[in-house]
Coordinates of N, CA and C in Angstrom, one line a residue:
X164 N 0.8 -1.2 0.0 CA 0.0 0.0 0.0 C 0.9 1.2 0.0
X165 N 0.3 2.5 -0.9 CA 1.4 3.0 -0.7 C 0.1 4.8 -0.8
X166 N 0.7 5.4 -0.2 CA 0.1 7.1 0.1 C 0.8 7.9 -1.1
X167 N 0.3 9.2 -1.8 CA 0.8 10.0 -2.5 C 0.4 11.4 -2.2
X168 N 0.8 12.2 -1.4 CA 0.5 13.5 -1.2 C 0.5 14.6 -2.4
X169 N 0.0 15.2 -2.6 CA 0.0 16.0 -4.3 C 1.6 15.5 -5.0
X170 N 1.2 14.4 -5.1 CA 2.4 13.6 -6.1 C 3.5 13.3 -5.4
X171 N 4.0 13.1 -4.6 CA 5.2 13.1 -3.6 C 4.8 11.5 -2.7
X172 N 5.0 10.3 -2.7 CA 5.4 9.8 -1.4 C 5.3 10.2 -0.4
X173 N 4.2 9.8 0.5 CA 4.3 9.6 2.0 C 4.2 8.5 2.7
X174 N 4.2 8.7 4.0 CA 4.3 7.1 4.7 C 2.9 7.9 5.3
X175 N 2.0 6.7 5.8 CA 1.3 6.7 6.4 C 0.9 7.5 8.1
X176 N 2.1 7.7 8.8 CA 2.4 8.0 9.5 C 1.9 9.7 9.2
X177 N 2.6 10.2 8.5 CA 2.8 11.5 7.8 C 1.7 12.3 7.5
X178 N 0.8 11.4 6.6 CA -0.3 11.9 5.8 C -0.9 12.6 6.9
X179 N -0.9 12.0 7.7 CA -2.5 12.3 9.1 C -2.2 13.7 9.5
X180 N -3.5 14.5 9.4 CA -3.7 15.7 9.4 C -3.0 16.9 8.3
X181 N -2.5 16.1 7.3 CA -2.3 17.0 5.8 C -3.5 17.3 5.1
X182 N -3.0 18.5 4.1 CA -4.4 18.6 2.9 C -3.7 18.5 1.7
X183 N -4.1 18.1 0.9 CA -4.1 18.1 -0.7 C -4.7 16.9 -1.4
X184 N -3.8 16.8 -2.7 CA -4.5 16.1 -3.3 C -4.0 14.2 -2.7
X185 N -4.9 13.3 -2.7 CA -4.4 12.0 -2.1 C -4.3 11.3 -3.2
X186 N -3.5 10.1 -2.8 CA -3.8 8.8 -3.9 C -3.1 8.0 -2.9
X187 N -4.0 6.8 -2.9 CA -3.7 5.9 -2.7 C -3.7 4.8 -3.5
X188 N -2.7 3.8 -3.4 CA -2.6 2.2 -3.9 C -2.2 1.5 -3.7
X189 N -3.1 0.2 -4.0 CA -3.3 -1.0 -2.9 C -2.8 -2.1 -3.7
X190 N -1.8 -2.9 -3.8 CA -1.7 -4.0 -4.5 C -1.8 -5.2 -3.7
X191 N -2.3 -5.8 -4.2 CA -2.2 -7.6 -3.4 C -1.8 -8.7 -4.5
X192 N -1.2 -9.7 -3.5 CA -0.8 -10.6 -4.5 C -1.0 -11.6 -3.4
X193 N -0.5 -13.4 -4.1 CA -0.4 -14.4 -3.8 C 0.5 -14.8 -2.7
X194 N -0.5 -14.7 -1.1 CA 1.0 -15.2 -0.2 C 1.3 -16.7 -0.2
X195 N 2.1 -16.9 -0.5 CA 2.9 -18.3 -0.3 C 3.2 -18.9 0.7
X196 N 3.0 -18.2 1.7 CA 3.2 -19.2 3.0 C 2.0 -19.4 3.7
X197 N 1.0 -19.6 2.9 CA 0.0 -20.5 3.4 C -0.7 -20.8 2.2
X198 N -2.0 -22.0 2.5 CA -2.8 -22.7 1.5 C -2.8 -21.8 -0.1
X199 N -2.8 -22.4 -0.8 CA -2.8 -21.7 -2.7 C -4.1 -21.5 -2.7
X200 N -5.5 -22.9 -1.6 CA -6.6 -22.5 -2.1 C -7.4 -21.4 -1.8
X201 N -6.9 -20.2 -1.1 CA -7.0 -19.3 -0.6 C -7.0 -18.8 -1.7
X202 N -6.0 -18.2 -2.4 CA -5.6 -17.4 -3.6 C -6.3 -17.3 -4.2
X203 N -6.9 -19.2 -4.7 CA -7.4 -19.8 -5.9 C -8.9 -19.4 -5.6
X204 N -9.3 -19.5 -4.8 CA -10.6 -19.7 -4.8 C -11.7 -18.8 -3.5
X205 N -10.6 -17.8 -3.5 CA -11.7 -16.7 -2.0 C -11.4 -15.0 -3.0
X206 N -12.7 -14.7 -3.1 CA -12.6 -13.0 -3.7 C -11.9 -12.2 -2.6
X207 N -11.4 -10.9 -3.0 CA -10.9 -10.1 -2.0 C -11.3 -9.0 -2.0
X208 N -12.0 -8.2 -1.2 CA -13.0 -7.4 -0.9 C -12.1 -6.4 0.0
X209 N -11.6 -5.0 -0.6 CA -10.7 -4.2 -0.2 C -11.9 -2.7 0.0
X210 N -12.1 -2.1 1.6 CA -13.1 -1.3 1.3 C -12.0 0.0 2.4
X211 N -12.1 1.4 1.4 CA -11.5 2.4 2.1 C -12.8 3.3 2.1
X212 N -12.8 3.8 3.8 CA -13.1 4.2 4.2 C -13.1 5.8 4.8
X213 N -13.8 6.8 4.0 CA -12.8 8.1 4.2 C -14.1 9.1 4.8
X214 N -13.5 9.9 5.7 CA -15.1 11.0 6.2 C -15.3 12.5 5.3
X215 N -16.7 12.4 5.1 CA -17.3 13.4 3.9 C -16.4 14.6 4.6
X216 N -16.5 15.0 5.5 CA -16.3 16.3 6.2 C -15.0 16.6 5.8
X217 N -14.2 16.0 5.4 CA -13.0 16.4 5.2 C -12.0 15.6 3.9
X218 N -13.2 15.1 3.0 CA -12.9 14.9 1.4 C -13.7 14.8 0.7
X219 N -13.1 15.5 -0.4 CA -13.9 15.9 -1.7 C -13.5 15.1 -2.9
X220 N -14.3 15.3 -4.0 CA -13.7 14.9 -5.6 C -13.0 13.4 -5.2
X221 N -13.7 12.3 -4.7 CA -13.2 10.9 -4.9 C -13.4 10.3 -5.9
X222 N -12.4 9.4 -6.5 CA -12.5 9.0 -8.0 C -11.5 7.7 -7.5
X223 N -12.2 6.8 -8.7 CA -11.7 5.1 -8.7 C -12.4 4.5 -10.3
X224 N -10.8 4.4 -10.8 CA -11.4 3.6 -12.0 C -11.5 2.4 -11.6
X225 N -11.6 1.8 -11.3 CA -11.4 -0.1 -10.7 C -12.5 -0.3 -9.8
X226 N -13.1 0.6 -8.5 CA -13.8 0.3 -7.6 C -15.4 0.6 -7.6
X227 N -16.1 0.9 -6.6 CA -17.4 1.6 -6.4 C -17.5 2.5 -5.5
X228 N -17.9 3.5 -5.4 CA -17.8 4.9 -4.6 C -19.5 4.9 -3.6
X229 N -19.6 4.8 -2.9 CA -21.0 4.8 -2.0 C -20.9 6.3 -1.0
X230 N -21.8 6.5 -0.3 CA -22.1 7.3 0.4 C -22.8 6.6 1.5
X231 N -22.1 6.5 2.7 CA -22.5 5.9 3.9 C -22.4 5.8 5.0
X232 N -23.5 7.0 5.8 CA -23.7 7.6 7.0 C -23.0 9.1 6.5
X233 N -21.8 9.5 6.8 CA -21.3 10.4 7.0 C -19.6 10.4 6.4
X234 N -20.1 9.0 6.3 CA -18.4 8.9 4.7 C -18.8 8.3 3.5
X235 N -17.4 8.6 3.3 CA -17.0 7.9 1.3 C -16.9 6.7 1.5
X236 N -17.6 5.9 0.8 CA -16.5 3.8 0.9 C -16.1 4.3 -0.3
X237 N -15.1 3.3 -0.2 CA -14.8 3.0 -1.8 C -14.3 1.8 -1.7
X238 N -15.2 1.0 -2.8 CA -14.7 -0.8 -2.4 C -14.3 -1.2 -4.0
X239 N -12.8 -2.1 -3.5 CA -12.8 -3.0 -4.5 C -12.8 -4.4 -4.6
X240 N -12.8 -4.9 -5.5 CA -13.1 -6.5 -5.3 C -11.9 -7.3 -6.5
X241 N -11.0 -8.1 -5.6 CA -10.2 -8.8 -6.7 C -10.9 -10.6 -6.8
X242 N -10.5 -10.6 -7.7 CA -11.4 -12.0 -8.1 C -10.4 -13.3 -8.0
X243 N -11.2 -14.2 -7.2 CA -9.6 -15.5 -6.9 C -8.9 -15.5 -8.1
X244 N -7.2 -16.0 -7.8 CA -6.7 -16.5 -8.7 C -5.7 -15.2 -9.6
X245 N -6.2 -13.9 -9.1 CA -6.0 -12.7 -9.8 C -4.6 -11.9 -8.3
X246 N -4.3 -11.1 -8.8 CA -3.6 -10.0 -8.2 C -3.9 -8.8 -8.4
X247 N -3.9 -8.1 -7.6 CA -4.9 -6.7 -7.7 C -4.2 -5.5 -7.5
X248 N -4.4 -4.9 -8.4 CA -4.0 -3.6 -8.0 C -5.0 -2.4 -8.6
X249 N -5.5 -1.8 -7.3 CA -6.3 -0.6 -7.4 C -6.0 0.8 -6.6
X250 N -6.7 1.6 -6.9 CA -6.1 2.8 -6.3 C -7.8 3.8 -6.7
X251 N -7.4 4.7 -5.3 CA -8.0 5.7 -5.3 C -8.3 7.2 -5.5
X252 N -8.4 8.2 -5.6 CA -7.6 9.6 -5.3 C -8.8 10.7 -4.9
X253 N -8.4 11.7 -3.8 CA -9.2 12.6 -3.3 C -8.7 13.9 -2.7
X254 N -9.6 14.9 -2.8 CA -8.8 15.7 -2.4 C -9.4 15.6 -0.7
X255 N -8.0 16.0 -0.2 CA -8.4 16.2 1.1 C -7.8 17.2 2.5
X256 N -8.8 17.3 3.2 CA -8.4 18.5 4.1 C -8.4 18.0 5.6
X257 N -7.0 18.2 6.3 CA -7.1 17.9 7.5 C -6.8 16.3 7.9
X258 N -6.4 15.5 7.2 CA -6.3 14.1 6.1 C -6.7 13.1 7.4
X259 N -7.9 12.4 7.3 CA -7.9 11.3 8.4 C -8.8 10.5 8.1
X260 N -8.4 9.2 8.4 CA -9.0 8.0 7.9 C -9.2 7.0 8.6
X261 N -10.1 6.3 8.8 CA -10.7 5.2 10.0 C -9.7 4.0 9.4
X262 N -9.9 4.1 8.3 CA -8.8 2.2 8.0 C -9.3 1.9 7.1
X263 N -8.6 0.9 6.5 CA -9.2 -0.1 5.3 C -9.0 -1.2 5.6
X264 N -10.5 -1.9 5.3 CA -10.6 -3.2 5.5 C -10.2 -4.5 4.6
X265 N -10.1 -5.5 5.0 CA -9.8 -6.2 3.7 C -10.4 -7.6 4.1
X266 N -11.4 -8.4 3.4 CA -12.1 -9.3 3.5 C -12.1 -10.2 2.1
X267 N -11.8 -11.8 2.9 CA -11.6 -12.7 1.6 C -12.9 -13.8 2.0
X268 N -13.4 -13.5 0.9 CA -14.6 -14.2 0.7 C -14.6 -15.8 0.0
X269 N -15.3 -17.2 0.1 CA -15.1 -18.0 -0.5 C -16.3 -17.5 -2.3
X270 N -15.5 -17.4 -3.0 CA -16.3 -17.1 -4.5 C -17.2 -18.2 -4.7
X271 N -18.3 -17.1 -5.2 CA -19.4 -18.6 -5.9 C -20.3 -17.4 -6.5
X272 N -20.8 -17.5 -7.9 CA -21.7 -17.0 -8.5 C -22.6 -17.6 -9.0
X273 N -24.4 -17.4 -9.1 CA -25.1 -18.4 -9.3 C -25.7 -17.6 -10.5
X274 N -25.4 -18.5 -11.8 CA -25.9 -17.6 -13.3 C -27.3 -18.0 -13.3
X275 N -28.3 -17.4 -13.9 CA -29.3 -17.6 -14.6 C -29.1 -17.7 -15.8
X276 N -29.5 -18.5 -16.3 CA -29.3 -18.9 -17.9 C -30.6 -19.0 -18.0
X277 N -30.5 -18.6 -19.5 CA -32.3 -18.5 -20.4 C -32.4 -19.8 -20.6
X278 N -33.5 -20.3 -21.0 CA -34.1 -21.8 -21.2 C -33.5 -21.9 -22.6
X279 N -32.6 -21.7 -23.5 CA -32.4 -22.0 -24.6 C -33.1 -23.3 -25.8
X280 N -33.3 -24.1 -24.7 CA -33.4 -25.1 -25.2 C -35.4 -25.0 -26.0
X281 N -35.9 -24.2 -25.0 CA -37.2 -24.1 -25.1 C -37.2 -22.8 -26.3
X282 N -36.5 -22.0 -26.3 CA -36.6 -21.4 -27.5 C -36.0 -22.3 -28.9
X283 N -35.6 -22.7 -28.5 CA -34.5 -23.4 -29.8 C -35.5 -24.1 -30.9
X284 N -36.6 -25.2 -29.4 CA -37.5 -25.9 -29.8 C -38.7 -25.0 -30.8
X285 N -39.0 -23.8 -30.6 CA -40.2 -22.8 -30.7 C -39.4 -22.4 -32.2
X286 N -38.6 -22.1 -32.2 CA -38.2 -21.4 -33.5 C -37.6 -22.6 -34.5
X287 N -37.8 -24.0 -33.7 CA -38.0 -25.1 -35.1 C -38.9 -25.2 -35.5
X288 N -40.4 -25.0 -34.2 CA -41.9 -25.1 -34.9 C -42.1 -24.5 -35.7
X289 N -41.7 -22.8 -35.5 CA -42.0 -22.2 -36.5 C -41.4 -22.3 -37.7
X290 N -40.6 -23.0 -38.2 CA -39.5 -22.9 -39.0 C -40.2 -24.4 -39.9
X291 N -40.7 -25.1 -39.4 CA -41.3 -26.0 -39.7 C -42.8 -26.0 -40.5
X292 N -43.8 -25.0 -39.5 CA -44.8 -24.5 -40.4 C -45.0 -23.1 -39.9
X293 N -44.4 -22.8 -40.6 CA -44.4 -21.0 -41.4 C -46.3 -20.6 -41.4
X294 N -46.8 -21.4 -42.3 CA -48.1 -20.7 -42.1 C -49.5 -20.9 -40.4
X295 N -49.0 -22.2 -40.1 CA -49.3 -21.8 -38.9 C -49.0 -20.1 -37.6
X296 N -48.0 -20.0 -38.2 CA -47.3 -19.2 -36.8 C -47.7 -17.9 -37.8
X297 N -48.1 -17.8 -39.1 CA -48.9 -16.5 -39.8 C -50.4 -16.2 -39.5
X298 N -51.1 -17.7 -39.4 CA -52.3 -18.1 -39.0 C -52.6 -17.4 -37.3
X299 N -51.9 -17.5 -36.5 CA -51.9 -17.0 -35.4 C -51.4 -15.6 -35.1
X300 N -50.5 -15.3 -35.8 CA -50.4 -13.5 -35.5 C -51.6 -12.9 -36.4
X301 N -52.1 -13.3 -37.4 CA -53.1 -12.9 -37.9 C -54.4 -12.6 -36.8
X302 N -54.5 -13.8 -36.4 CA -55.9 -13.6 -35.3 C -55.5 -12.5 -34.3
X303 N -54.0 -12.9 -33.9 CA -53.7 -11.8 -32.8 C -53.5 -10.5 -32.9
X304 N -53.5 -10.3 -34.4 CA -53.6 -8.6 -35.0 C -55.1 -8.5 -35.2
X305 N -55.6 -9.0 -35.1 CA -57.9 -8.7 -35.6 C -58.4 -8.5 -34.0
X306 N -57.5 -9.4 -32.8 CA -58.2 -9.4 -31.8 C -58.3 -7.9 -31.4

């Protein structure tokens, strides 16, 4: 993780109670001194947490920006198997920050998929008799 005070390097230590412009950026990668299926297979859920009262103009190409309670989130999400690097930038006054969180989640997405098969079947009937399926929009244009 690393701080950028209107473009300059800081340490963390530093930042607290400065104003300008911020950036921050977050890289994560694969630790190797424990399980791979960690890596492989748990999302990583990076949420910074900043107070309205004292930043403005937050911007993240990578994350989502919310409004909640009386601060900024900004959350990102790296996807198992991946290494992440995101970053944020704000201007800020009086510079202070509750923390960022970081939560690894086990991945699972449940798709909805269209019935394909049931269309597939409907546009062979119709493909089959043509004037039936004319016969019926016809009625359904007179009703």
């Amino acid at each position: 993780m690393k701080y950028f005070l209107d473009g300059q390097e800081i340490s963390p230590n530093e930042v607290a109670g400065k104003s300008g412009h911020l950036e921050i950026t977050i890289q994560t990668s694969q630790n190797t001194s424990v399980d791979p299926r960690y890596f492989e297979n748990y999302l990583m859920q990076i949420t910074c947490t900043l107070p309205m009262e004292n930043t403005t103009e937050v911007k993240t190409d990578q994350g989502s920006i919310a409004l909640s309670g009386s601060d900024v989130t900004v959350s990102f999400m790296v996807m198992p198997d991946k290494e992440g690097n995101v970053s944020l930038s704000a201007d800020v006054t009086n510079y202070e920050m509750s923390g960022i969180s970081f939560a690894a989640i086990p991945f699972s997405m449940a798709l909805d998929f269209p019935n394909t098969i049931a269309w597939w079947r409907s546009l062979t009937d119709l493909l089959r008799e043509p004037s039936s399926f004319m016969r019926e929009r016809r009625i359904l244009q007179m009703a």
